[in-house]
mmCIF file of C-alpha atoms in Angstrom:
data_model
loop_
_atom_site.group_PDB
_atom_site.id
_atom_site.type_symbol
_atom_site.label_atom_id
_atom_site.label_comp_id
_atom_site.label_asym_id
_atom_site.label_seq_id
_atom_site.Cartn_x
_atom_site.Cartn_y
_atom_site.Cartn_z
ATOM 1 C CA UNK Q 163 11.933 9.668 -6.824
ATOM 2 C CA UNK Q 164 14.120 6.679 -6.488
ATOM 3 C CA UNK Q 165 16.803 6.857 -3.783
ATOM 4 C CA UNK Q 166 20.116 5.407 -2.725
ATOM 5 C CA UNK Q 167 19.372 2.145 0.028
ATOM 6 C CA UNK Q 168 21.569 2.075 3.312
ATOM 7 C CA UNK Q 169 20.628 -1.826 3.674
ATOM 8 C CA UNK Q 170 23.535 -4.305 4.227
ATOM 9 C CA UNK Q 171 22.159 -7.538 4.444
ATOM 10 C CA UNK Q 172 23.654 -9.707 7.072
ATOM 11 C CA UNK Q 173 26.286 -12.275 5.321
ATOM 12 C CA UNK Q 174 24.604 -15.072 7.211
ATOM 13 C CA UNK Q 175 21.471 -13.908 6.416
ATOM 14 C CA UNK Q 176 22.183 -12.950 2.352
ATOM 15 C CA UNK Q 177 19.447 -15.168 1.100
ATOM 16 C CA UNK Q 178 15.639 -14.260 0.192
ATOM 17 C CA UNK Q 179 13.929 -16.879 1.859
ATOM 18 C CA UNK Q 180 16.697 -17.134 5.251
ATOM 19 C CA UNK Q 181 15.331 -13.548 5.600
ATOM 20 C CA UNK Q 182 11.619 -13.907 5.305
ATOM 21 C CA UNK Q 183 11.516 -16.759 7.769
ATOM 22 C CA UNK Q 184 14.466 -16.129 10.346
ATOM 23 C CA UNK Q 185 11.995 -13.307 12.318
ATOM 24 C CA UNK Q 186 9.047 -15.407 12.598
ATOM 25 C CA UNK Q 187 11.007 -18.576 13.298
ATOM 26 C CA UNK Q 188 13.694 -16.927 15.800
ATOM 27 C CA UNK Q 189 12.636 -13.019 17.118
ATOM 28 C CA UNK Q 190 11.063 -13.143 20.331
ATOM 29 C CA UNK Q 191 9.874 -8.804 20.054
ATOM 30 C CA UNK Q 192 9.745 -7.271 23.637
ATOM 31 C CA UNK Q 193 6.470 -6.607 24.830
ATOM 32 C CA UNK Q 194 6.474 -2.294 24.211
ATOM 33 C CA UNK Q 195 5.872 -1.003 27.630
ATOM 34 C CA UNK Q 196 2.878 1.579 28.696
ATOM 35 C CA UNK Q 197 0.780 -0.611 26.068
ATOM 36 C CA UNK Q 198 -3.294 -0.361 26.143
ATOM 37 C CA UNK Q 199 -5.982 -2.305 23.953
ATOM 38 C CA UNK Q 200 -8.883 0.213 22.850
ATOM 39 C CA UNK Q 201 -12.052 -1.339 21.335
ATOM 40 C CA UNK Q 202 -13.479 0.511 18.682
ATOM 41 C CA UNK Q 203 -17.404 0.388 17.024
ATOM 42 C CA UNK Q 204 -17.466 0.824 13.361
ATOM 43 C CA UNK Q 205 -20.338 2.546 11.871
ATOM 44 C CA UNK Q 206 -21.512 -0.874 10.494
ATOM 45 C CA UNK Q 207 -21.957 -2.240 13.918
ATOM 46 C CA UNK Q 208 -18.889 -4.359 13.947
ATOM 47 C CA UNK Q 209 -15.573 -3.238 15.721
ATOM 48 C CA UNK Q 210 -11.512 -3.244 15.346
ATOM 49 C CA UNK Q 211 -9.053 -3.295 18.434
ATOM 50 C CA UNK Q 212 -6.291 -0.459 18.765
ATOM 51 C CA UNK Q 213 -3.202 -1.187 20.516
ATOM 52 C CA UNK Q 214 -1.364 1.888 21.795
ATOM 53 C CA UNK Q 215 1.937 2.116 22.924
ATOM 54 C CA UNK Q 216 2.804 5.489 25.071
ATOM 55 C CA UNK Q 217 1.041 8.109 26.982
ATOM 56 C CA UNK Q 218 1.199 11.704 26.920
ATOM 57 C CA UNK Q 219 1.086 14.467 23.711
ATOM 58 C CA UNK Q 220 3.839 12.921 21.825
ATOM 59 C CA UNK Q 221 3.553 12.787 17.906
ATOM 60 C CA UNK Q 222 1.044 9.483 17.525
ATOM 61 C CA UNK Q 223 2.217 6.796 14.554
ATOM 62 C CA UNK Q 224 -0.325 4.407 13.390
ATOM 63 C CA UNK Q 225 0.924 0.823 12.300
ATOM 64 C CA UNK Q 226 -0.642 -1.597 9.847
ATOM 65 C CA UNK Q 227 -0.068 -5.318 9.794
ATOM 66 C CA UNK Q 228 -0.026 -7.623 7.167
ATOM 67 C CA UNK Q 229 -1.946 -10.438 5.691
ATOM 68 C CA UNK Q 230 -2.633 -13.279 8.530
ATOM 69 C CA UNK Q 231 -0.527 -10.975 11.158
ATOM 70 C CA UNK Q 232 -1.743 -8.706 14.486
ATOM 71 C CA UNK Q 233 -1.140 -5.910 16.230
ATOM 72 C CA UNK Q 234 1.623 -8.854 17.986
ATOM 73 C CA UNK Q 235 3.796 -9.479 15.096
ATOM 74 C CA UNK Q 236 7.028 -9.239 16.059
ATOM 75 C CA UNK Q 237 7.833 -6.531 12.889
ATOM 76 C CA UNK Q 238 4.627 -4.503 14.885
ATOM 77 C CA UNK Q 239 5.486 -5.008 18.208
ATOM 78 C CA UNK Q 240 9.490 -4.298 17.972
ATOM 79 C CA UNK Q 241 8.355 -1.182 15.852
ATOM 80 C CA UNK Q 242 6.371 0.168 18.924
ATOM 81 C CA UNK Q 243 9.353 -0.087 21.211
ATOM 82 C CA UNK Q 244 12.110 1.441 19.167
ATOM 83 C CA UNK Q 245 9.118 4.156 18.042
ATOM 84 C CA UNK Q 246 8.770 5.303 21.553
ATOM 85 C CA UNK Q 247 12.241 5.711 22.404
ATOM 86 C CA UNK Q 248 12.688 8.122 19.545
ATOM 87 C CA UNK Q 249 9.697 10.043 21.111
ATOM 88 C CA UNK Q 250 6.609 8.787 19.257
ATOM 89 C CA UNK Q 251 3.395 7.004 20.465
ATOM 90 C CA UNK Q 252 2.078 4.505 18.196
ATOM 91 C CA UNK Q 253 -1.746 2.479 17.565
ATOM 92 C CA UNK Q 254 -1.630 -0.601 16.550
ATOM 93 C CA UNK Q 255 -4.562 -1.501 14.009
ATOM 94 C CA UNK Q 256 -6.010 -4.900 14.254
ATOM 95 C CA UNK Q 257 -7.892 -5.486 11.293
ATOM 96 C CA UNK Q 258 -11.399 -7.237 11.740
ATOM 97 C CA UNK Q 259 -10.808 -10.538 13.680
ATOM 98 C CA UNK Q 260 -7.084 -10.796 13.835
ATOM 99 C CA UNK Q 261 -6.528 -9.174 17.526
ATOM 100 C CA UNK Q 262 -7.612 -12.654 19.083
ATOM 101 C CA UNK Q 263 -11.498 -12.258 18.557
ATOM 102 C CA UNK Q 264 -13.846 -12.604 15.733
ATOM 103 C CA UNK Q 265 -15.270 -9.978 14.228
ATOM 104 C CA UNK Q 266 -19.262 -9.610 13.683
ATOM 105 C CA UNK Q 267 -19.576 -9.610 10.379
ATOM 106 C CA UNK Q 268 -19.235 -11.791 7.601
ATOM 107 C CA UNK Q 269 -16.786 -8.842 5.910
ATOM 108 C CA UNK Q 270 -12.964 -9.221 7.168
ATOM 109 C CA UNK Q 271 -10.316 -7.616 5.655
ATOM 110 C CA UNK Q 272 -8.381 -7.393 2.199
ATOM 111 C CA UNK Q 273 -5.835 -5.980 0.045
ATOM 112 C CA UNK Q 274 -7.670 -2.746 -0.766
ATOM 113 C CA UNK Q 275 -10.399 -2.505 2.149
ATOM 114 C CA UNK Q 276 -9.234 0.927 3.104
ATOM 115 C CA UNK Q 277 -12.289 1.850 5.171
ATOM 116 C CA UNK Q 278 -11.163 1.280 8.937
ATOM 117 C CA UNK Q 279 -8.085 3.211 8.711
ATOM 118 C CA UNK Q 280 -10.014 6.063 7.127
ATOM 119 C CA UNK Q 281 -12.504 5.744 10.544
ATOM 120 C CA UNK Q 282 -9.117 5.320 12.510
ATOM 121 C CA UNK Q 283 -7.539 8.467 11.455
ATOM 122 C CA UNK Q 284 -10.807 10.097 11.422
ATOM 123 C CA UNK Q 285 -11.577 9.227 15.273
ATOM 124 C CA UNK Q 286 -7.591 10.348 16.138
ATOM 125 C CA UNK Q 287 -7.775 13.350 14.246
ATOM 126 C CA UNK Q 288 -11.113 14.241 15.938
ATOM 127 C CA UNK Q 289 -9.572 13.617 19.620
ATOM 128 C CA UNK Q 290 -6.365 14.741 18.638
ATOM 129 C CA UNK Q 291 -6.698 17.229 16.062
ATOM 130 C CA UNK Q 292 -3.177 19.347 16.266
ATOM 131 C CA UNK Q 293 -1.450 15.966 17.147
ATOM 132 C CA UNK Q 294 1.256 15.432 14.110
ATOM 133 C CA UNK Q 295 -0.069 11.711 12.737
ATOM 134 C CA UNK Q 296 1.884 9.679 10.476
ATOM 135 C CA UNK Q 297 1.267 5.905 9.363
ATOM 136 C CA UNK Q 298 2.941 2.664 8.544
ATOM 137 C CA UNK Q 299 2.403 -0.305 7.024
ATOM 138 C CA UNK Q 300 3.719 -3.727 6.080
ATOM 139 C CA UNK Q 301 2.811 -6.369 3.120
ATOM 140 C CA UNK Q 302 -0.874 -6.268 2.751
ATOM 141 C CA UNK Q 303 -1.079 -3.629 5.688
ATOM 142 C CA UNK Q 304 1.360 -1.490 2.935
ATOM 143 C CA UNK Q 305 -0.271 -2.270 0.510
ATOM 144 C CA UNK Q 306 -3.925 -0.676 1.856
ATOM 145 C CA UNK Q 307 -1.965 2.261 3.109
ATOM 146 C CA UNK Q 308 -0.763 3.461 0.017
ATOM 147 C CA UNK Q 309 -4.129 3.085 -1.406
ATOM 148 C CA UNK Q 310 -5.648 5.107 1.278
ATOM 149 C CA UNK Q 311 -2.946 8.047 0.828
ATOM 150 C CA UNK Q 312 -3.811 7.813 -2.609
ATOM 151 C CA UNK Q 313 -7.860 7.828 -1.832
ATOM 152 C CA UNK Q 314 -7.600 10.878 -0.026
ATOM 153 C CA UNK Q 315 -5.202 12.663 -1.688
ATOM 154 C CA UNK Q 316 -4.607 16.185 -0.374
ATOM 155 C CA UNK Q 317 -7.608 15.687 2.640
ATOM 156 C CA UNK Q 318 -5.161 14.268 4.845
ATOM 157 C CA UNK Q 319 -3.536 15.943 7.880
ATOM 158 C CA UNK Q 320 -0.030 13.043 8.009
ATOM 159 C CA UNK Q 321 2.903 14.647 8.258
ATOM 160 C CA UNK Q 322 4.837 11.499 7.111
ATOM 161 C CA UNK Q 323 3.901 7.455 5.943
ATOM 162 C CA UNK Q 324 5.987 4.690 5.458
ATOM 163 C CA UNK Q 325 4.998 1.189 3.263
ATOM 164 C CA UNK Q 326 7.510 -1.985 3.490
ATOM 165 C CA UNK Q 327 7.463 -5.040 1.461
ATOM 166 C CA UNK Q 328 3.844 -4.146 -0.469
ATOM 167 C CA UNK Q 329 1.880 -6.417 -3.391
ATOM 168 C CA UNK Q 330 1.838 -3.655 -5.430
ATOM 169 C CA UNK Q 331 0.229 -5.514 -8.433
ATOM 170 C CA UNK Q 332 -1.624 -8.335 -6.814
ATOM 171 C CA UNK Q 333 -2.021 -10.582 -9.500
ATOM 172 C CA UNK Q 334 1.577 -10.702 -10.318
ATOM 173 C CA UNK Q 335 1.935 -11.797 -6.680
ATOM 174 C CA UNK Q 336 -0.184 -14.529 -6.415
ATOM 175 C CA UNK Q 337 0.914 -15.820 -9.513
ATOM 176 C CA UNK Q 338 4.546 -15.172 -8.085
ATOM 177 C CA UNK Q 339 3.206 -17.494 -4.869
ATOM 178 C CA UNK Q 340 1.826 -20.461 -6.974
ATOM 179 C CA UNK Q 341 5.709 -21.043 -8.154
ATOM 180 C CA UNK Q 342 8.983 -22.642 -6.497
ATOM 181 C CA UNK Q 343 9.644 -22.323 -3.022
ATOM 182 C CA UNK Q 344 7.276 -19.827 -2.763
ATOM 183 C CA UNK Q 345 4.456 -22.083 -2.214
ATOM 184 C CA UNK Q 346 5.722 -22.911 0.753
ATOM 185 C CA UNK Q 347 4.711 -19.391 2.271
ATOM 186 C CA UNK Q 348 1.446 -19.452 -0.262
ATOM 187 C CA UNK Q 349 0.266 -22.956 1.760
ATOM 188 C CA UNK Q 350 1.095 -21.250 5.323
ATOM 189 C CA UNK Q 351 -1.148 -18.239 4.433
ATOM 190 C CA UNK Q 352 -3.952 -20.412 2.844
ATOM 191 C CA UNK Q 353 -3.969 -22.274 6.002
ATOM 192 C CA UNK Q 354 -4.562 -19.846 8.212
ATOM 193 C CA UNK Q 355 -7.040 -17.726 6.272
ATOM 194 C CA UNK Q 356 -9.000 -20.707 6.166
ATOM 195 C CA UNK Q 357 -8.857 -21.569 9.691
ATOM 196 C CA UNK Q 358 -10.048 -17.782 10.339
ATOM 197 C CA UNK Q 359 -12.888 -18.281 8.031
ATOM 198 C CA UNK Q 360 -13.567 -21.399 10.245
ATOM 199 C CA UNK Q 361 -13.306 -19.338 13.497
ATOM 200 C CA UNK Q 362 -15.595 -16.466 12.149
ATOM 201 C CA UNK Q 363 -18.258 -19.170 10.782
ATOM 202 C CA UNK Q 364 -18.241 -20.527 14.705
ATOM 203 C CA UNK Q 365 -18.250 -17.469 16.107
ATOM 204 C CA UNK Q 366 -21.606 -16.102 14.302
ATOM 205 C CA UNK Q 367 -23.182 -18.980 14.856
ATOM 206 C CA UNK Q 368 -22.664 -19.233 18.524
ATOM 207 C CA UNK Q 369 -23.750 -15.502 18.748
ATOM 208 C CA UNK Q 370 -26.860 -15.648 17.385
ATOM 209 C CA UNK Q 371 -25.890 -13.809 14.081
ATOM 210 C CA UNK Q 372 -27.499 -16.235 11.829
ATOM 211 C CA UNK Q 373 -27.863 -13.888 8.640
ATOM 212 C CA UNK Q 374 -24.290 -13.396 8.660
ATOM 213 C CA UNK Q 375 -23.224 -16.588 9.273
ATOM 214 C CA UNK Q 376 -24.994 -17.912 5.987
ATOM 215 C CA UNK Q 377 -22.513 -15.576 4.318
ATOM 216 C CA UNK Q 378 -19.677 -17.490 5.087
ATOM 217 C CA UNK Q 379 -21.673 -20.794 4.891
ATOM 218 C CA UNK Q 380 -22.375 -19.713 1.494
ATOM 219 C CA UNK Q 381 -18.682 -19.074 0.424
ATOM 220 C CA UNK Q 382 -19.084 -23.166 0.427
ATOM 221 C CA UNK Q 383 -16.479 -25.824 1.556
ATOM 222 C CA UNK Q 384 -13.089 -23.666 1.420
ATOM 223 C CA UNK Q 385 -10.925 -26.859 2.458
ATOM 224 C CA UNK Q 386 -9.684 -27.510 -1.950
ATOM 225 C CA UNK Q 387 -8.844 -23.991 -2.333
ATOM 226 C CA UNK Q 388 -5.012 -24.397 -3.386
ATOM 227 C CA UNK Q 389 -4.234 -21.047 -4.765
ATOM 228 C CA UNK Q 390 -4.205 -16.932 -4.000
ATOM 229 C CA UNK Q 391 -6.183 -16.708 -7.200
ATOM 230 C CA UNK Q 392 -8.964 -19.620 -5.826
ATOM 231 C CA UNK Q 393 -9.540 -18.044 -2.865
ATOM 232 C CA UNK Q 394 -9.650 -13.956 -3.778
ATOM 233 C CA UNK Q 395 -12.646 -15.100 -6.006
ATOM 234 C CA UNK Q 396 -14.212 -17.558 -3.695
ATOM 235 C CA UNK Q 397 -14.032 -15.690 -0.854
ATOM 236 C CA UNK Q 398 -12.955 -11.933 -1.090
ATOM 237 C CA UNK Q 399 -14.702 -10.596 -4.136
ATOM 238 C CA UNK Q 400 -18.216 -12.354 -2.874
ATOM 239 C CA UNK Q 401 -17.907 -11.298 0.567
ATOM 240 C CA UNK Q 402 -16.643 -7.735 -0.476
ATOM 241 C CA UNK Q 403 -18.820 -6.518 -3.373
ATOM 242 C CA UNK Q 404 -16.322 -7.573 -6.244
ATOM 243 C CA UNK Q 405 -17.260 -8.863 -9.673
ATOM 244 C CA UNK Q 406 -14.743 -11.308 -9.464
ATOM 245 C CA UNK Q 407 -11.175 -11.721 -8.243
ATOM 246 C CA UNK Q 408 -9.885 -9.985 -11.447
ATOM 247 C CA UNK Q 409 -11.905 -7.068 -10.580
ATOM 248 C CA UNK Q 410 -10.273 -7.428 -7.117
ATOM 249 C CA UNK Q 411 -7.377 -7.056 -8.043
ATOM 250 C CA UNK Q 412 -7.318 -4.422 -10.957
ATOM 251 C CA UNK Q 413 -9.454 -1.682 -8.088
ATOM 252 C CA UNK Q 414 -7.101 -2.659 -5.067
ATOM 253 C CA UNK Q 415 -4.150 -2.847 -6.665
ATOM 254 C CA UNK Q 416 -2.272 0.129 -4.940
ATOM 255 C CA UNK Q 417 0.565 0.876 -8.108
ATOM 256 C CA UNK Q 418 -2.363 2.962 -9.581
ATOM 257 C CA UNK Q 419 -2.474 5.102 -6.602
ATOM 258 C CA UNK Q 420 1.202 6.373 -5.925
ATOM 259 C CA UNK Q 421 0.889 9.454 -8.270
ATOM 260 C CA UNK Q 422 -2.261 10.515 -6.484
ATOM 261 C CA UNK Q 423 -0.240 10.763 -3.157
ATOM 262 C CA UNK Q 424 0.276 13.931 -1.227
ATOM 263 C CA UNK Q 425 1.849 13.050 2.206
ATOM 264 C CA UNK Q 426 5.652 12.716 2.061
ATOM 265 C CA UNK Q 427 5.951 8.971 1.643
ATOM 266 C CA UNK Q 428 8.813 5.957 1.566
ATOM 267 C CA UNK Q 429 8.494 2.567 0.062
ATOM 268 C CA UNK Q 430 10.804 0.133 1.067
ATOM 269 C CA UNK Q 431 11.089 -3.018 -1.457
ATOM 270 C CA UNK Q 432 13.220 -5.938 -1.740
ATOM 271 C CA UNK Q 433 14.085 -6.643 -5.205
ATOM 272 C CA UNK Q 434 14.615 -10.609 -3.648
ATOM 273 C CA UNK Q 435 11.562 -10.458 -2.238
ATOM 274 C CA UNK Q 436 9.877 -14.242 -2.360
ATOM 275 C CA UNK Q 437 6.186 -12.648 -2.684
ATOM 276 C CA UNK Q 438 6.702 -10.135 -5.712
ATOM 277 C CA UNK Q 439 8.760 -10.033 -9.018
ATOM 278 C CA UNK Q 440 10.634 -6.983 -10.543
ATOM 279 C CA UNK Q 441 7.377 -6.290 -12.200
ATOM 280 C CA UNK Q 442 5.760 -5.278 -8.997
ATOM 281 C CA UNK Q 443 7.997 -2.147 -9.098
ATOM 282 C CA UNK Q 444 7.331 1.441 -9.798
ATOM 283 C CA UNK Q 445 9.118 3.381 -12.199
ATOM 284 C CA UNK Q 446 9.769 7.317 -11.037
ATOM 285 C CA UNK Q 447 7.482 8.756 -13.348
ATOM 286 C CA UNK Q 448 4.801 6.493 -11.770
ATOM 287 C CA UNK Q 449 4.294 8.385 -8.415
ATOM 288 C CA UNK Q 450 4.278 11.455 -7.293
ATOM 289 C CA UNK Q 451 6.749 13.913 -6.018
ATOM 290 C CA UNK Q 452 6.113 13.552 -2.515
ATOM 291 C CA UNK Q 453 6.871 9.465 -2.736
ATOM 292 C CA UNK Q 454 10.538 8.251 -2.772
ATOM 293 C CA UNK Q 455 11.337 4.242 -3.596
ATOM 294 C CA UNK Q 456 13.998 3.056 -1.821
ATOM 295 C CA UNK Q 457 14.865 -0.301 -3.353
ATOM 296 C CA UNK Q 458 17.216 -3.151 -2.061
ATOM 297 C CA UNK Q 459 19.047 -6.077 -3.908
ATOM 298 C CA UNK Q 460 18.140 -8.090 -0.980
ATOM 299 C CA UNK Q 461 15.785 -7.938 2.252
ATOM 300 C CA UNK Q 462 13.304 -10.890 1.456
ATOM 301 C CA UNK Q 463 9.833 -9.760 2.596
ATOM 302 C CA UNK Q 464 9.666 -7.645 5.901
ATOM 303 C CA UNK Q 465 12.824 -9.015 6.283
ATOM 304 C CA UNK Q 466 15.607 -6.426 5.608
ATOM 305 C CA UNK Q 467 17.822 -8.329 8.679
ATOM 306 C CA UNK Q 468 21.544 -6.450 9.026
ATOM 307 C CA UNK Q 469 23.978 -7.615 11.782
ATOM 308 C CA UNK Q 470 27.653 -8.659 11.140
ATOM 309 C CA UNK Q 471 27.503 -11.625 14.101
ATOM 310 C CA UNK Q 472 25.606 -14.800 13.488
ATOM 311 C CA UNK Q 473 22.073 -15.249 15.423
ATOM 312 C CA UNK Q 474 22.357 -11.585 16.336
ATOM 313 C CA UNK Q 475 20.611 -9.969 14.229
ATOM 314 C CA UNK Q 476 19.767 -6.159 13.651
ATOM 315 C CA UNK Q 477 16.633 -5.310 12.120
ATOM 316 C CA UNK Q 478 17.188 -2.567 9.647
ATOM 317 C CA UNK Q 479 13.337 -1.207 9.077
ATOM 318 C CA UNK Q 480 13.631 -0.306 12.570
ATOM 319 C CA UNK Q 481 16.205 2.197 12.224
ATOM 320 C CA UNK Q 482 15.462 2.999 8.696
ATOM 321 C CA UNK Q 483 11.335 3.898 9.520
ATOM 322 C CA UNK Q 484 12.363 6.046 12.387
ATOM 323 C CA UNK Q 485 15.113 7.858 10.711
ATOM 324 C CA UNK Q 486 12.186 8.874 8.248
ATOM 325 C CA UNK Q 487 9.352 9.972 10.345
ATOM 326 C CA UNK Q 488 12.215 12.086 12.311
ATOM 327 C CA UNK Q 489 13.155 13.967 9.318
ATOM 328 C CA UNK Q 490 9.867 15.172 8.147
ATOM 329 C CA UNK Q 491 8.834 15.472 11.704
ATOM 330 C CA UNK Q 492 10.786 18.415 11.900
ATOM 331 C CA UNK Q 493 11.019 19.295 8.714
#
């Protein structure tokens, strides 16, 4: 079901690319008080760091970053404060080797790698098990969300989820990144995935973890890789069982999943959005009847920036994803 948008974008802010890089440039997200790190062993011997924000028996949110972001991304971290004002504790999932330490394994994290929320939610549920749980996500983090809620189907106990700003159709976006000012962004992300494939290689080797470290060694000299589409197939579908990047992107593509969905779920995309094209989005008889799309003219990508006063801003997702989770809290 698609619904009506309450987004204004700020007038100072109207365009698609002044809102995709005014918060990373400019925000400065308070540190959410009562905050704890939790390390975490995954059954394969590897591990993910949880950052919580609140104590008690309050309902319990989990939050999903994007592609090259953290657990302190200012979209996360912001999140977690205006969360627990509205009553709600939140975890914060790192995925593998973006909380400030490498990860074990030669396996990171992708677009449809779905696994360490599952064990997430499965270790909450199993410490917490009449605890209401809901989830968000953002960009890539979005974009494995809604292929988990489709995954799973009916199994899950969520009362509500929430995805913002998701590659829906990945190829479509990383052709949509190889044009125009987009490449900026495409060259920023490049970068840094290749400086955390750098970090990982140093960090096996200086542990000891030789087999895994000729993984990445493998992968070969990543330095020439210019493009989304270069290095899902060098790197993604060989260190995560794919055929190829094309067969990375048709099984984690998470448009197939939204009819499969059972938990009461919002997506929140920006028609202007610098990553994606109008092709990206779902029509209403593509998901199911527990999903509503709420789609904005403008927004940029995890931007969505309101505010009628220059340089002070209001960040819309963070009344928006609240307003949500409160509704079918008590629905």
């Amino acid at each position: 079901m698609r619904i009506k948008t309450t987004f204004k974008p700020a007038w100072w802010l109207k365009n698609r690319h002044l809102q995709t890089i005014y918060p990373s440039l400019f925000r400065k997200a308070p540190n959410p008080p009562d905050y704890r790190r939790e390390r975490l062993e995954t059954p394969d011997h590897d591990f993910i760091d949880i950052d919580y924000c609140g104590t008690g028996k309050q309902p319990l949110v989990m939050l999903v970053h994007g592609l090259t972001g953290s657990s302190q991304s200012g979209y996360i971290k912001g999140l977690q404060s205006v969360l627990l004002k509205h009553g709600f504790r939140s975890a914060a999932l790192n995925f593998r080797g973006c909380s400030g330490s490498s990860n074990n394994r030669a396996r990171s994290y992708h677009s449809g790698e779905t696994e360490d929320i599952q064990f997430l939610y499965q270790t909450l549920r199993r410490r917490e098990p009449d605890t209401p749980l809901a989830v968000v996500g953002f960009s890539l983090g979005g974009n494995v969300v809604l292929k988990w809620l489709g995954e799973q189907g009916s199994r899950l106990n969520l009362f509500a989820a929430v995805a913002v700003s998701v590659p829906l159709v990945l190829g479509v976006c990383a052709t949509k990144l190889d044009k125009g000012f987009s490449r900026l962004y495409r060259g920023v992300l490049l970068d840094e995935l290749k400086a955390y494939m750098h970090n990982k290689l140093q960090h096996l080797d200086s542990t000891g973890q030789t087999q895994e470290a000729m993984k990445v060694r493998e992968l070969g000299d990543l330095s020439a890789i210019g493009s989304f589409w270069q290095y899902d197939d060098r790197v993604v579908a060989k260190l995560h069982g794919f055929d190829d990047v094309h067969d990375y992107y048709r099984r984690s593509s998470s448009r197939q999943y939204l009819k499969s969905i059972a938990v009461p779920t919002l997506v929140i995309q920006a028609v202007d959005d610098p990553f994606m094209t109008r092709e990206v989005l779902p029509g209403p008889d593509e998901v199911s009847p527990r999903v509503q799309l709420e789609f904005t003219e403008h927004g940029g990508h995890v931007g969505f920036i309101s505010g009628l006063i220059p340089f002070r801003p209001e960040y819309w997702l963070e009344r928006r994803i609240p307003e949500f989770l409160l509704r079918h809290r008590v629905a």
